């Protein structure tokens, strides 16, 4: 739990930002914490001679620290890790038989062995939309894209968050001009799913924001540098 975190949390539309842009904004420290996730991903899980398609959430390596997502066992994916996985309670129970020694176990996902670092709480749901229970969380690929979530400082209002995002977008528009200025598409609104994510452990609120753009594939979201 981070002491004194603002009780405000914000959200935006359904666009995603490229990972490289997330990294720029994270390093600029515009907000107290910044993480990202992609809830529209799947992997192939190979168990013996059987391969199954599994729904996953791809996350940045600081996602569990920034959001404080509660776990029933173990820990979340940590900074610098690309070879760990966090399982849902359901997957652990139904697909792995509730193996008590599951932590440290290897799962072959898309042909690559990943180590089980943790297990989510039984009632875990995601923040987006009405929320759902993914089968596991894995590290987002370097060439992937994510929806961004920011942890805000004490007292930060929606208006202040909006002004910071807009200012960062204006800096980027000055560095890399586009026909449609990015600053005109940045929106911030209240997030509705925080309670689902943190229902089993009270801690930091999260701000979710993203760019609402005409052409998502051309998005370079808020490449915020030290000048912001």
mmCIF file of C-alpha atoms in Angstrom:
data_model
loop_
_atom_site.group_PDB
_atom_site.id
_atom_site.type_symbol
_atom_site.label_atom_id
_atom_site.label_comp_id
_atom_site.label_asym_id
_atom_site.label_seq_id
_atom_site.Cartn_x
_atom_site.Cartn_y
_atom_site.Cartn_z
ATOM 1 C CA UNK A 1 0.000 0.000 0.000
ATOM 2 C CA UNK A 2 1.306 3.444 -0.923
ATOM 3 C CA UNK A 3 0.409 5.948 1.779
ATOM 4 C CA UNK A 4 -1.469 9.071 0.822
ATOM 5 C CA UNK A 5 -2.492 8.000 -2.652
ATOM 6 C CA UNK A 6 -5.353 10.037 -4.088
ATOM 7 C CA UNK A 7 -8.833 8.533 -3.829
ATOM 8 C CA UNK A 8 -9.510 9.472 -7.471
ATOM 9 C CA UNK A 9 -9.263 6.935 -10.244
ATOM 10 C CA UNK A 10 -9.840 7.618 -13.906
ATOM 11 C CA UNK A 11 -10.409 5.713 -17.096
ATOM 12 C CA UNK A 12 -10.685 6.232 -20.831
ATOM 13 C CA UNK A 13 -11.721 4.392 -23.997
ATOM 14 C CA UNK A 14 -10.561 1.109 -25.435
ATOM 15 C CA UNK A 15 -7.387 2.075 -27.313
ATOM 16 C CA UNK A 16 -3.964 0.625 -26.648
ATOM 17 C CA UNK A 17 -0.531 2.220 -26.714
ATOM 18 C CA UNK A 18 2.638 0.561 -28.070
ATOM 19 C CA UNK A 19 4.956 -0.785 -25.381
ATOM 20 C CA UNK A 20 7.756 1.558 -26.379
ATOM 21 C CA UNK A 21 5.472 4.522 -25.726
ATOM 22 C CA UNK A 22 4.447 3.144 -22.353
ATOM 23 C CA UNK A 23 8.139 2.946 -21.447
ATOM 24 C CA UNK A 24 8.736 6.592 -22.374
ATOM 25 C CA UNK A 25 5.814 7.791 -20.292
ATOM 26 C CA UNK A 26 6.688 5.546 -17.355
ATOM 27 C CA UNK A 27 10.248 6.843 -17.300
ATOM 28 C CA UNK A 28 9.032 10.457 -17.481
ATOM 29 C CA UNK A 29 7.261 9.956 -14.122
ATOM 30 C CA UNK A 30 4.299 12.106 -15.066
ATOM 31 C CA UNK A 31 2.293 10.139 -12.469
ATOM 32 C CA UNK A 32 3.200 8.262 -9.292
ATOM 33 C CA UNK A 33 3.010 4.942 -11.086
ATOM 34 C CA UNK A 34 2.217 3.742 -14.582
ATOM 35 C CA UNK A 35 1.432 0.226 -15.776
ATOM 36 C CA UNK A 36 -0.267 -1.385 -18.741
ATOM 37 C CA UNK A 37 -2.230 -4.459 -19.734
ATOM 38 C CA UNK A 38 -3.724 -6.087 -22.815
ATOM 39 C CA UNK A 39 -6.782 -8.206 -22.093
ATOM 40 C CA UNK A 40 -7.189 -9.403 -25.676
ATOM 41 C CA UNK A 41 -4.489 -12.077 -25.823
ATOM 42 C CA UNK A 42 -4.198 -15.855 -25.979
ATOM 43 C CA UNK A 43 -1.369 -18.379 -25.778
ATOM 44 C CA UNK A 44 -0.919 -22.074 -26.540
ATOM 45 C CA UNK A 45 -0.380 -24.140 -23.389
ATOM 46 C CA UNK A 46 1.317 -27.465 -23.992
ATOM 47 C CA UNK A 47 0.888 -30.176 -21.342
ATOM 48 C CA UNK A 48 2.434 -33.440 -22.461
ATOM 49 C CA UNK A 49 1.063 -34.238 -25.912
ATOM 50 C CA UNK A 50 -1.945 -31.942 -25.549
ATOM 51 C CA UNK A 51 -1.993 -28.278 -26.592
ATOM 52 C CA UNK A 52 -4.773 -25.955 -25.416
ATOM 53 C CA UNK A 53 -5.615 -22.364 -26.253
ATOM 54 C CA UNK A 54 -5.630 -20.248 -23.089
ATOM 55 C CA UNK A 55 -6.902 -16.708 -22.558
ATOM 56 C CA UNK A 56 -4.312 -14.475 -20.883
ATOM 57 C CA UNK A 57 -3.799 -10.857 -19.876
ATOM 58 C CA UNK A 58 -0.474 -9.447 -21.024
ATOM 59 C CA UNK A 59 0.934 -6.925 -18.541
ATOM 60 C CA UNK A 60 3.935 -4.697 -18.026
ATOM 61 C CA UNK A 61 6.447 -5.987 -15.511
ATOM 62 C CA UNK A 62 5.361 -3.401 -12.908
ATOM 63 C CA UNK A 63 1.622 -4.080 -13.211
ATOM 64 C CA UNK A 64 1.210 -5.926 -9.913
ATOM 65 C CA UNK A 65 3.230 -3.319 -8.001
ATOM 66 C CA UNK A 66 1.331 -0.345 -9.463
ATOM 67 C CA UNK A 67 -2.162 -1.815 -9.119
ATOM 68 C CA UNK A 68 -1.594 -3.817 -5.944
ATOM 69 C CA UNK A 69 -3.579 -6.729 -7.388
ATOM 70 C CA UNK A 70 -4.155 -9.179 -4.497
ATOM 71 C CA UNK A 71 -2.750 -12.706 -4.708
ATOM 72 C CA UNK A 72 -3.703 -15.893 -2.896
ATOM 73 C CA UNK A 73 -0.203 -17.367 -3.210
ATOM 74 C CA UNK A 74 3.224 -16.226 -4.280
ATOM 75 C CA UNK A 75 3.862 -12.908 -5.992
ATOM 76 C CA UNK A 76 3.238 -11.011 -9.196
ATOM 77 C CA UNK A 77 5.492 -10.522 -12.192
ATOM 78 C CA UNK A 78 8.414 -8.335 -11.143
ATOM 79 C CA UNK A 79 10.603 -5.755 -12.837
ATOM 80 C CA UNK A 80 12.801 -7.227 -15.527
ATOM 81 C CA UNK A 81 11.025 -10.599 -15.605
ATOM 82 C CA UNK A 82 9.808 -12.037 -18.890
ATOM 83 C CA UNK A 83 9.725 -15.729 -17.962
ATOM 84 C CA UNK A 84 7.149 -15.833 -15.153
ATOM 85 C CA UNK A 85 3.385 -16.356 -15.145
ATOM 86 C CA UNK A 86 0.617 -15.687 -12.598
ATOM 87 C CA UNK A 87 -2.290 -18.131 -12.658
ATOM 88 C CA UNK A 88 -5.954 -17.683 -11.903
ATOM 89 C CA UNK A 89 -7.417 -19.657 -9.017
ATOM 90 C CA UNK A 90 -9.671 -21.494 -11.463
ATOM 91 C CA UNK A 91 -6.810 -22.536 -13.741
ATOM 92 C CA UNK A 92 -4.762 -23.717 -10.775
ATOM 93 C CA UNK A 93 -7.616 -25.799 -9.403
ATOM 94 C CA UNK A 94 -9.173 -27.176 -12.600
ATOM 95 C CA UNK A 95 -6.223 -27.484 -14.950
ATOM 96 C CA UNK A 96 -3.426 -28.219 -12.480
ATOM 97 C CA UNK A 97 -5.433 -30.100 -9.866
ATOM 98 C CA UNK A 98 -4.753 -27.534 -7.136
ATOM 99 C CA UNK A 99 -1.114 -28.619 -7.016
ATOM 100 C CA UNK A 100 0.185 -27.371 -3.608
ATOM 101 C CA UNK A 101 3.678 -27.104 -5.089
ATOM 102 C CA UNK A 102 2.559 -25.048 -8.077
ATOM 103 C CA UNK A 103 4.871 -22.116 -7.279
ATOM 104 C CA UNK A 104 8.045 -22.639 -9.271
ATOM 105 C CA UNK A 105 6.379 -25.100 -11.629
ATOM 106 C CA UNK A 106 7.162 -24.727 -15.340
ATOM 107 C CA UNK A 107 4.393 -24.226 -17.903
ATOM 108 C CA UNK A 108 5.135 -24.310 -21.629
ATOM 109 C CA UNK A 109 3.345 -21.350 -23.224
ATOM 110 C CA UNK A 110 3.786 -20.708 -26.949
ATOM 111 C CA UNK A 111 6.707 -23.113 -26.877
ATOM 112 C CA UNK A 112 8.525 -21.298 -24.070
ATOM 113 C CA UNK A 113 8.824 -22.491 -20.439
ATOM 114 C CA UNK A 114 7.517 -19.960 -17.907
ATOM 115 C CA UNK A 115 7.796 -20.276 -14.135
ATOM 116 C CA UNK A 116 4.660 -19.939 -11.994
ATOM 117 C CA UNK A 117 5.258 -16.990 -9.649
ATOM 118 C CA UNK A 118 1.817 -16.643 -8.073
ATOM 119 C CA UNK A 119 -1.871 -17.535 -7.986
ATOM 120 C CA UNK A 120 -4.638 -14.931 -8.037
ATOM 121 C CA UNK A 121 -7.438 -14.785 -5.496
ATOM 122 C CA UNK A 122 -10.522 -16.915 -6.087
ATOM 123 C CA UNK A 123 -12.777 -13.980 -6.942
ATOM 124 C CA UNK A 124 -10.334 -12.063 -9.140
ATOM 125 C CA UNK A 125 -11.832 -9.981 -11.941
ATOM 126 C CA UNK A 126 -10.262 -7.468 -14.294
ATOM 127 C CA UNK A 127 -11.060 -3.755 -14.259
ATOM 128 C CA UNK A 128 -12.102 -3.284 -17.848
ATOM 129 C CA UNK A 129 -15.786 -3.413 -18.822
ATOM 130 C CA UNK A 130 -17.761 -5.699 -16.541
ATOM 131 C CA UNK A 131 -14.628 -7.601 -15.670
ATOM 132 C CA UNK A 132 -13.808 -11.244 -16.263
ATOM 133 C CA UNK A 133 -11.475 -13.902 -14.925
ATOM 134 C CA UNK A 134 -8.501 -14.565 -17.233
ATOM 135 C CA UNK A 135 -6.699 -17.875 -16.900
ATOM 136 C CA UNK A 136 -3.313 -16.277 -16.353
ATOM 137 C CA UNK A 137 -1.195 -13.127 -16.528
ATOM 138 C CA UNK A 138 2.010 -13.024 -18.585
ATOM 139 C CA UNK A 139 4.535 -10.339 -19.503
ATOM 140 C CA UNK A 140 3.515 -8.193 -22.462
ATOM 141 C CA UNK A 141 5.845 -8.615 -25.457
ATOM 142 C CA UNK A 142 8.165 -5.763 -26.398
ATOM 143 C CA UNK A 143 6.325 -5.326 -29.711
ATOM 144 C CA UNK A 144 2.881 -5.459 -28.107
ATOM 145 C CA UNK A 145 0.462 -2.757 -26.983
ATOM 146 C CA UNK A 146 -1.315 -2.059 -23.707
ATOM 147 C CA UNK A 147 -4.041 0.020 -22.109
ATOM 148 C CA UNK A 148 -2.402 2.354 -19.591
ATOM 149 C CA UNK A 149 -3.188 2.684 -15.881
ATOM 150 C CA UNK A 150 -1.711 5.428 -13.710
ATOM 151 C CA UNK A 151 -1.542 5.719 -9.936
ATOM 152 C CA UNK A 152 -2.101 9.354 -9.085
ATOM 153 C CA UNK A 153 -0.616 11.573 -6.385
ATOM 154 C CA UNK A 154 -2.593 12.764 -3.337
ATOM 155 C CA UNK A 155 -5.149 15.405 -4.272
ATOM 156 C CA UNK A 156 -4.829 15.019 -8.038
ATOM 157 C CA UNK A 157 -8.156 15.692 -9.703
ATOM 158 C CA UNK A 158 -9.403 14.543 -13.069
ATOM 159 C CA UNK A 159 -8.751 18.036 -14.433
ATOM 160 C CA UNK A 160 -5.130 17.959 -13.294
ATOM 161 C CA UNK A 161 -4.617 14.487 -14.742
ATOM 162 C CA UNK A 162 -6.130 15.666 -18.012
ATOM 163 C CA UNK A 163 -3.870 18.707 -18.130
ATOM 164 C CA UNK A 164 -0.767 16.597 -17.559
ATOM 165 C CA UNK A 165 -1.698 14.150 -20.283
ATOM 166 C CA UNK A 166 -2.543 16.955 -22.697
ATOM 167 C CA UNK A 167 0.716 18.760 -21.964
ATOM 168 C CA UNK A 168 2.701 15.594 -22.598
ATOM 169 C CA UNK A 169 0.833 15.029 -25.851
ATOM 170 C CA UNK A 170 1.558 18.588 -26.947
ATOM 171 C CA UNK A 171 5.264 18.036 -26.326
ATOM 172 C CA UNK A 172 5.118 14.891 -28.434
ATOM 173 C CA UNK A 173 3.197 16.669 -31.187
ATOM 174 C CA UNK A 174 5.985 19.228 -31.259
ATOM 175 C CA UNK A 175 8.656 16.536 -31.541
ATOM 176 C CA UNK A 176 6.816 14.319 -33.993
ATOM 177 C CA UNK A 177 3.979 16.232 -35.723
ATOM 178 C CA UNK A 178 1.008 14.310 -37.118
ATOM 179 C CA UNK A 179 -1.927 15.470 -39.316
ATOM 180 C CA UNK A 180 -4.224 15.129 -36.294
ATOM 181 C CA UNK A 181 -2.576 16.420 -33.100
ATOM 182 C CA UNK A 182 -2.484 13.742 -30.403
ATOM 183 C CA UNK A 183 -3.375 16.252 -27.712
ATOM 184 C CA UNK A 184 -6.859 16.615 -29.184
ATOM 185 C CA UNK A 185 -7.622 12.909 -28.621
ATOM 186 C CA UNK A 186 -6.471 12.426 -25.053
ATOM 187 C CA UNK A 187 -9.403 11.838 -22.693
ATOM 188 C CA UNK A 188 -9.676 11.008 -18.998
ATOM 189 C CA UNK A 189 -12.806 9.696 -17.281
ATOM 190 C CA UNK A 190 -13.730 7.768 -14.142
ATOM 191 C CA UNK A 191 -12.723 4.106 -13.957
ATOM 192 C CA UNK A 192 -15.508 1.737 -13.019
ATOM 193 C CA UNK A 193 -13.775 -1.555 -12.264
ATOM 194 C CA UNK A 194 -11.306 -0.736 -9.503
ATOM 195 C CA UNK A 195 -13.467 -2.346 -6.844
ATOM 196 C CA UNK A 196 -13.397 -5.681 -8.681
ATOM 197 C CA UNK A 197 -9.617 -5.673 -8.848
ATOM 198 C CA UNK A 198 -9.077 -4.767 -5.208
ATOM 199 C CA UNK A 199 -12.139 -6.274 -3.548
ATOM 200 C CA UNK A 200 -10.102 -8.656 -1.410
ATOM 201 C CA UNK A 201 -7.480 -6.137 -0.301
ATOM 202 C CA UNK A 202 -7.957 -2.414 0.207
ATOM 203 C CA UNK A 203 -5.129 -0.344 -1.218
ATOM 204 C CA UNK A 204 -4.143 2.205 -3.797
ATOM 205 C CA UNK A 205 -6.647 3.456 -6.302
ATOM 206 C CA UNK A 206 -5.587 3.302 -9.897
ATOM 207 C CA UNK A 207 -6.052 5.784 -12.700
ATOM 208 C CA UNK A 208 -6.705 4.288 -16.080
ATOM 209 C CA UNK A 209 -6.257 6.463 -19.095
ATOM 210 C CA UNK A 210 -5.595 6.058 -22.798
ATOM 211 C CA UNK A 211 -5.611 7.920 -26.023
ATOM 212 C CA UNK A 212 -8.848 7.851 -28.039
ATOM 213 C CA UNK A 213 -7.506 8.061 -31.563
ATOM 214 C CA UNK A 214 -8.792 7.852 -35.122
ATOM 215 C CA UNK A 215 -6.050 5.427 -36.099
ATOM 216 C CA UNK A 216 -4.755 3.350 -33.222
ATOM 217 C CA UNK A 217 -2.046 1.661 -35.290
ATOM 218 C CA UNK A 218 -0.379 5.023 -35.843
ATOM 219 C CA UNK A 219 -0.600 5.983 -32.188
ATOM 220 C CA UNK A 220 2.519 7.098 -30.436
ATOM 221 C CA UNK A 221 0.989 7.755 -27.037
ATOM 222 C CA UNK A 222 2.501 10.511 -25.001
ATOM 223 C CA UNK A 223 6.188 9.963 -25.591
ATOM 224 C CA UNK A 224 6.865 12.065 -22.530
ATOM 225 C CA UNK A 225 10.482 13.033 -22.060
ATOM 226 C CA UNK A 226 12.298 14.704 -19.196
ATOM 227 C CA UNK A 227 11.294 18.082 -20.596
ATOM 228 C CA UNK A 228 7.637 17.544 -19.635
#
